[in-house]
mmCIF file of C-alpha atoms in Angstrom:
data_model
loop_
_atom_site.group_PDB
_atom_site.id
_atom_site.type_symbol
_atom_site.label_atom_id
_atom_site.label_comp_id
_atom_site.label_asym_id
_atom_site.label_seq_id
_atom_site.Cartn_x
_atom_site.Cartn_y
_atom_site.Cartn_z
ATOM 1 C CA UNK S 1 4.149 10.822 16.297
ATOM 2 C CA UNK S 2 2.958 11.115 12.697
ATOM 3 C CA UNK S 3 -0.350 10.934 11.128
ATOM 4 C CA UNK S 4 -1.938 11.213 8.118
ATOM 5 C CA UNK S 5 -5.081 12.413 7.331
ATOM 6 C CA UNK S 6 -7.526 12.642 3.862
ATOM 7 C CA UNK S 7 -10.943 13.753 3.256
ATOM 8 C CA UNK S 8 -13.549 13.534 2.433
ATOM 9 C CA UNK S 9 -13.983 9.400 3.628
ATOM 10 C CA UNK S 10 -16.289 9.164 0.886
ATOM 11 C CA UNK S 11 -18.593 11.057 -2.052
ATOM 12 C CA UNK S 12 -20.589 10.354 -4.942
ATOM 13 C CA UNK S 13 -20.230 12.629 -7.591
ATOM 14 C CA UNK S 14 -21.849 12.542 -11.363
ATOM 15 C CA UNK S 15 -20.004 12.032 -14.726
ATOM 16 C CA UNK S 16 -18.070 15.036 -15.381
ATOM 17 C CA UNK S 17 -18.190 17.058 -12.216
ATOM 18 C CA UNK S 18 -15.013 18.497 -10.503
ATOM 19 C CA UNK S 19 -13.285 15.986 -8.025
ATOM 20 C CA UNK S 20 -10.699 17.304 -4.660
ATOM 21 C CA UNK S 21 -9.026 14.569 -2.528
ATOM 22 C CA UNK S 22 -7.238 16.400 0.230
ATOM 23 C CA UNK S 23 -4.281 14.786 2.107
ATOM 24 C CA UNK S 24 -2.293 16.276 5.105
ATOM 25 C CA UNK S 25 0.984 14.561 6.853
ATOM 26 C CA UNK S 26 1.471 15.708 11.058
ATOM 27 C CA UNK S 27 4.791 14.968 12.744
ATOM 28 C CA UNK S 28 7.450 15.008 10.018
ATOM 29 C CA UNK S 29 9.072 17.104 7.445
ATOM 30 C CA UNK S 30 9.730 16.683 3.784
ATOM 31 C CA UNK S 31 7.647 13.394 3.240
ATOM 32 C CA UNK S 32 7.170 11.773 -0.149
ATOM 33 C CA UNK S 33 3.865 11.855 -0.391
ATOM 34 C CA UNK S 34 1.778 9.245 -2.774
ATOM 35 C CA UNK S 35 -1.598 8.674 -4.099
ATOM 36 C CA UNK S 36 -2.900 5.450 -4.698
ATOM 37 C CA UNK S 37 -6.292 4.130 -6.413
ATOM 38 C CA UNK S 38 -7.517 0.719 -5.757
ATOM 39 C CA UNK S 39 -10.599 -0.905 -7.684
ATOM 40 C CA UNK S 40 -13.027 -3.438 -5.997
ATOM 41 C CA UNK S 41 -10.943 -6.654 -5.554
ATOM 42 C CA UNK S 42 -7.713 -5.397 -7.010
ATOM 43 C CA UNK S 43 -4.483 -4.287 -6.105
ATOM 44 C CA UNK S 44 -3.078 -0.939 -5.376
ATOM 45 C CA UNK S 45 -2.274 1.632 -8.131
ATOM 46 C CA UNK S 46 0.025 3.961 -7.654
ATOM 47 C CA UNK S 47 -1.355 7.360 -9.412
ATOM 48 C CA UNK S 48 1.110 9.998 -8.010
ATOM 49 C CA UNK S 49 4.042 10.641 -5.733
ATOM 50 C CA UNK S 50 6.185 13.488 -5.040
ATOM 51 C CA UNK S 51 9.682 14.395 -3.584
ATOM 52 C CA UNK S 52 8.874 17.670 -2.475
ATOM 53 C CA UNK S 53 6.659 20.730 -3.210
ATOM 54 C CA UNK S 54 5.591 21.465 -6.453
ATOM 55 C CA UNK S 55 7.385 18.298 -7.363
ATOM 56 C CA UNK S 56 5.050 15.636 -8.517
ATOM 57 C CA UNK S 57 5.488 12.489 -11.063
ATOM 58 C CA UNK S 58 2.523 10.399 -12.587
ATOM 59 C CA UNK S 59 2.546 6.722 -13.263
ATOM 60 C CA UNK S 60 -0.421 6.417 -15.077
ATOM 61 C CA UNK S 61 -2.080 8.419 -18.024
ATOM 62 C CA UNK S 62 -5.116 9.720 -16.630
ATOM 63 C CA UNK S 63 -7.990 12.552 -16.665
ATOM 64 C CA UNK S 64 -6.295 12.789 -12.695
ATOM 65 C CA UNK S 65 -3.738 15.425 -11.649
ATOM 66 C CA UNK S 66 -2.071 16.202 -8.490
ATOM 67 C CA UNK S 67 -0.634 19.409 -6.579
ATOM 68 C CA UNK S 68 1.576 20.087 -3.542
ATOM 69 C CA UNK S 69 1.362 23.684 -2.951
ATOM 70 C CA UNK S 70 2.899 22.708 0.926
ATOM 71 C CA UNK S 71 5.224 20.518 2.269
ATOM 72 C CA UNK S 72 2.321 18.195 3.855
ATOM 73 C CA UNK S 73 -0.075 18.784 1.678
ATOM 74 C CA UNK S 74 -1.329 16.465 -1.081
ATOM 75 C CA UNK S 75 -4.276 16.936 -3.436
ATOM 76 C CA UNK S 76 -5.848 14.858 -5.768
ATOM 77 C CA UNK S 77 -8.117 16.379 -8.848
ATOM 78 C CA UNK S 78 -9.928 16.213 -11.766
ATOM 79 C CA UNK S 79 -11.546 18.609 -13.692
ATOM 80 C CA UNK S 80 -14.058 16.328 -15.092
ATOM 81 C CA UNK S 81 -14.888 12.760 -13.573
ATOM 82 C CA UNK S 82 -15.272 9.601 -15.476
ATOM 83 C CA UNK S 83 -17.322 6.674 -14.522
ATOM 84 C CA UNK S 84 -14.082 4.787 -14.748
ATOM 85 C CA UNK S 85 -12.833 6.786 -12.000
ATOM 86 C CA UNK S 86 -14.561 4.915 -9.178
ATOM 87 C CA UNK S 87 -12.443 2.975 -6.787
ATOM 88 C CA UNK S 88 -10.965 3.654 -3.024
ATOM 89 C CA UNK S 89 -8.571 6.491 -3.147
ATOM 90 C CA UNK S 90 -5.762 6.050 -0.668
ATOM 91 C CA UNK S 91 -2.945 8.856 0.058
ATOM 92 C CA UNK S 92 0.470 7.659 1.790
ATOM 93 C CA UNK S 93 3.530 9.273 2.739
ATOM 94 C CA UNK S 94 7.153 7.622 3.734
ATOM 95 C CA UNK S 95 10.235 9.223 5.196
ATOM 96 C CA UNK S 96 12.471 8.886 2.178
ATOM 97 C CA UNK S 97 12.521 6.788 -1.903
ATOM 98 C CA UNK S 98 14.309 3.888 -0.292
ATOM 99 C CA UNK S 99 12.238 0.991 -0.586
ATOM 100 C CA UNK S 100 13.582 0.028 3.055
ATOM 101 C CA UNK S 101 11.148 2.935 4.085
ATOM 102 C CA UNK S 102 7.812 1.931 5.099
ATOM 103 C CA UNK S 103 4.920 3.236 3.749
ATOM 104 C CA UNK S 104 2.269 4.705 5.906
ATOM 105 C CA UNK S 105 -1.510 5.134 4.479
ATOM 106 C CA UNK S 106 -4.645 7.130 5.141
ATOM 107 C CA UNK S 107 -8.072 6.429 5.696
ATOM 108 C CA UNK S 108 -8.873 5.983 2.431
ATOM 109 C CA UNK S 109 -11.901 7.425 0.484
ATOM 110 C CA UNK S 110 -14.298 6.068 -1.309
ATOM 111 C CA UNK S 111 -15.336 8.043 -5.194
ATOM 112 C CA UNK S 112 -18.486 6.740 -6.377
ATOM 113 C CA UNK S 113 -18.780 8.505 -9.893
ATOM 114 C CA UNK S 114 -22.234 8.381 -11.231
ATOM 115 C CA UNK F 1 8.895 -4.522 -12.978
ATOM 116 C CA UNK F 2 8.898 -5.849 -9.113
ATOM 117 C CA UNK F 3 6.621 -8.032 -9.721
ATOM 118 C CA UNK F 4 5.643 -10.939 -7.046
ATOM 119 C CA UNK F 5 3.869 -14.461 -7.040
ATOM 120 C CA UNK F 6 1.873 -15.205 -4.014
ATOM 121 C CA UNK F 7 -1.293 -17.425 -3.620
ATOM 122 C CA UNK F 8 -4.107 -15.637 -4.292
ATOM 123 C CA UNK F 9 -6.156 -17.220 -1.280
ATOM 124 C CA UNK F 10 -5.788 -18.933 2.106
ATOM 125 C CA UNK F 11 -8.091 -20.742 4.446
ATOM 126 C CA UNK F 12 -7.243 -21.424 7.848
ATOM 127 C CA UNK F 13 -8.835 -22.042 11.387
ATOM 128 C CA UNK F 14 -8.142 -19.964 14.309
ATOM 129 C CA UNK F 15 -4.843 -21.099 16.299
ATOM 130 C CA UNK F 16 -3.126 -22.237 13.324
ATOM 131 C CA UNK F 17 0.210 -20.961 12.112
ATOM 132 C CA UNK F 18 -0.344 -19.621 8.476
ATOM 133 C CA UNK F 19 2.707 -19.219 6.045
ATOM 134 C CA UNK F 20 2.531 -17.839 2.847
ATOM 135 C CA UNK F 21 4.852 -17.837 0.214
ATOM 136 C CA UNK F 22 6.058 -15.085 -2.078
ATOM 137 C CA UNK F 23 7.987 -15.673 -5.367
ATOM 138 C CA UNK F 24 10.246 -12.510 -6.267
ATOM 139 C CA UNK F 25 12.739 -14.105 -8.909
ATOM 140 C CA UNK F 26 13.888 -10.990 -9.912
ATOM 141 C CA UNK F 27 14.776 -9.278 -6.762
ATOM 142 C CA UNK F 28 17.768 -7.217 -6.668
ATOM 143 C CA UNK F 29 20.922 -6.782 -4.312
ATOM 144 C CA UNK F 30 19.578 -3.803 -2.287
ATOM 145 C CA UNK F 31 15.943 -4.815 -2.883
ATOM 146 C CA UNK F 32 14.100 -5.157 0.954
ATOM 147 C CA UNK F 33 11.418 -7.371 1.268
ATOM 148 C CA UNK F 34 8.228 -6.196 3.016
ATOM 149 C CA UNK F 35 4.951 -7.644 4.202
ATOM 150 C CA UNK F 36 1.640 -5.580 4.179
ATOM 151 C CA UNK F 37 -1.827 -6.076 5.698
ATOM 152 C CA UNK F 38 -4.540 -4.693 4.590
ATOM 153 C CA UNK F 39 -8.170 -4.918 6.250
ATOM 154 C CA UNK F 40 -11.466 -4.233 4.084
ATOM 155 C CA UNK F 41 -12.125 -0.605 3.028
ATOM 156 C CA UNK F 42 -8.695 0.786 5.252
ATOM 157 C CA UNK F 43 -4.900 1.494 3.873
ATOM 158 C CA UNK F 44 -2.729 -1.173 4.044
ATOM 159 C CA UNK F 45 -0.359 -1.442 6.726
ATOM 160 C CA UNK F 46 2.989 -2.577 7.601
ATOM 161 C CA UNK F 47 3.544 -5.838 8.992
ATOM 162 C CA UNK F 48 7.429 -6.828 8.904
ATOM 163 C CA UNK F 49 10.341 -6.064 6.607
ATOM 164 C CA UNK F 50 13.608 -8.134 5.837
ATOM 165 C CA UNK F 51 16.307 -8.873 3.804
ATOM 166 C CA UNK F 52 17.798 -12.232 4.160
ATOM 167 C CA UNK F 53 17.926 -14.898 6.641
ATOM 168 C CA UNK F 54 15.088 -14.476 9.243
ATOM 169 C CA UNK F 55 13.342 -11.579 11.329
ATOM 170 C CA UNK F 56 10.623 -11.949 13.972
ATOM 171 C CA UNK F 57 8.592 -9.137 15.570
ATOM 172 C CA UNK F 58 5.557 -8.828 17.664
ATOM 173 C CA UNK F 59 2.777 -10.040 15.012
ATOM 174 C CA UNK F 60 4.669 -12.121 12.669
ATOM 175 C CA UNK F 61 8.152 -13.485 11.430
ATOM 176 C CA UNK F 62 9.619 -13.573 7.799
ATOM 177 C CA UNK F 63 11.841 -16.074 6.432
ATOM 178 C CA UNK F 64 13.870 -15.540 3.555
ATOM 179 C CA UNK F 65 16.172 -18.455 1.745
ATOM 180 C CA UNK F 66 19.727 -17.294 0.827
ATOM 181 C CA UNK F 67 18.760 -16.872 -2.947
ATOM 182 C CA UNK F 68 16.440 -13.774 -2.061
ATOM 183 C CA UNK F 69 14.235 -15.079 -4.431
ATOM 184 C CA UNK F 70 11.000 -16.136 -2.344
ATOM 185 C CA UNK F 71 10.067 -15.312 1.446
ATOM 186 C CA UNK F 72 7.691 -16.885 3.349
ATOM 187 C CA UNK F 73 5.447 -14.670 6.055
ATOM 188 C CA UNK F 74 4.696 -16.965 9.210
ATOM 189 C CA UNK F 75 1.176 -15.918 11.106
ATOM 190 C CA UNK F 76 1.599 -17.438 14.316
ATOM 191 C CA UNK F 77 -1.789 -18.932 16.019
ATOM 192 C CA UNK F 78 -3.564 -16.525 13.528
ATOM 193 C CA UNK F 79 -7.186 -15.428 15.194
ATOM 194 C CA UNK F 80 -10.312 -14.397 13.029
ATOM 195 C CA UNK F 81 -9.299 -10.795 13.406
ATOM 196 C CA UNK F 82 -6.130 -11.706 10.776
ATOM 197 C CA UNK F 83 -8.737 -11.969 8.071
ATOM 198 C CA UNK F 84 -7.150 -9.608 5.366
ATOM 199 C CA UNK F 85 -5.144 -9.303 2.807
ATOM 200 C CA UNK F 86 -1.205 -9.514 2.677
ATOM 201 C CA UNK F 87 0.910 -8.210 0.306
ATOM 202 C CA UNK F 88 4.585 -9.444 -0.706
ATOM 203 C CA UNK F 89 6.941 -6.373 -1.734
ATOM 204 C CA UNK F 90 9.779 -5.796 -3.251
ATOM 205 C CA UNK F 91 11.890 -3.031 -4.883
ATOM 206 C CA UNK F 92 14.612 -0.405 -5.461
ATOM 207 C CA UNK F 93 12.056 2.809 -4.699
ATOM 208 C CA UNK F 94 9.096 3.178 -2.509
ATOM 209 C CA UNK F 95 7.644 4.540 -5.853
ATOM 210 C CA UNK F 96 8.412 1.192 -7.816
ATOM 211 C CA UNK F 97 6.648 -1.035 -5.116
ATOM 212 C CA UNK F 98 3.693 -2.894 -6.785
ATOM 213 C CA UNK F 99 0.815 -3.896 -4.023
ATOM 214 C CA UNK F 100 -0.722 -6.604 -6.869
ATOM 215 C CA UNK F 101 -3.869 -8.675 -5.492
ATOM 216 C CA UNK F 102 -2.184 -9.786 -2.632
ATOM 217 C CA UNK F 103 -3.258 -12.973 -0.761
ATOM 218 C CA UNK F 104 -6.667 -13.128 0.558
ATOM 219 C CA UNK F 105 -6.395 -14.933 4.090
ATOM 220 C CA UNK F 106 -9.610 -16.310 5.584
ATOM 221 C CA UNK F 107 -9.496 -17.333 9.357
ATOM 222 C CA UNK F 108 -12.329 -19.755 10.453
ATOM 223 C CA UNK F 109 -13.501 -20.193 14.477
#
């Protein structure tokens, strides 16, 4: 079966430090892989997705970048945090675009910027 | 944008069927409809998917009028453990789904 799996669950980190959100998928191949942010009492925000390695497409304008240097593998940076980037960080992956897929989500982790 | 109208809370008392209603007036012709839950501080997660007419599974059933343009998600006997969040979806690409605020549901014993 397939899992997902990010770390770290959570961290507090201070204004302008370095930030690394890892993601990995288990049990399938070729996922589109997705990052999400979502602020205390809001919706989801999609951030990221990609199609395949090395291929990755940003929604929103942001001091936020992403990488997928493997199939699997999703990662979520910033050079330099904002307080603005607090919030619950959640990675997904589905099987294909096609909003018939379903979207499967990880943990989550919580970014305290301080 | 996909976006939907849904109520932005419920109450309800355990053993009660819940139903709430989602407005999508702009839906398209290959556009799915899909329910998510989501519990405090976890991902959201699946609950049912359709695309017209009506489709049960184990947790839940979705009813969708022939215009496509609002579904309904029926809870059935809904205990305090369905306290969460559920979100209406709708949309031509996983990446063009919006999760918006969703519809805070509050069980009571």
């Amino acid at each position: 079966s397939q899992t997902i799996h990010q770390w770290p669950a959570t961290l507090v980190q201070p204004v302008g430090s370095p930030l690394s959100l890892e993601c990995t998928v288990e049990g399938t191949s070729n996922p589109n892989l997705y990052w999400y942010r979502q602020a205390a009492g809001r919706g989801l925000q999609l951030l990221f997705y990609s199609v395949g390695i090395g291929q990755i497409s940003s929604e929103v304008p942001q001091n936020l970048s992403a990488s997928r240097p493997q199939d699997r593998q999703f990662i979520l940076s910033s050079k330099k945090l904002l307080l603005s980037d607090s919030g619950f960080y959640l990675c997904a992956w589905s099987a294909g675009s096609f909003s018939g897929n379903t979207i499967y989500f990880g943990e989550g982790s919580w970014l305290t910027v301080v | 944008l996909a976006k939907t109208t849904q109520p932005i809370s419920m109450d309800s008392y355990e053993g009660q069927e819940v139903n709430i209603t989602c407005s999508h007036n702009n839906i398209a012709t290959n556009d799915y409809i899909t329910w998510y839950q989501q519990f405090p501080s976890q991902g959201p997660r699946f609950i049912i998917q359709g695309y017209k007419t009506k489709v049960t599974n184990e947790v839940a059933s979705l009813f969708i009028p022939a215009d496509r343009k609002s579904s309904t998600l029926s809870l059935p006997r809904v205990s305090l453990s369905d306290t969460a969040v559920y979100y209406c979806l709708y949309g031509g690409a996983t990446n063009k789904l919006i999760f918006g605020t969703g519809t805070l549901l509050a069980v009571q014993p």
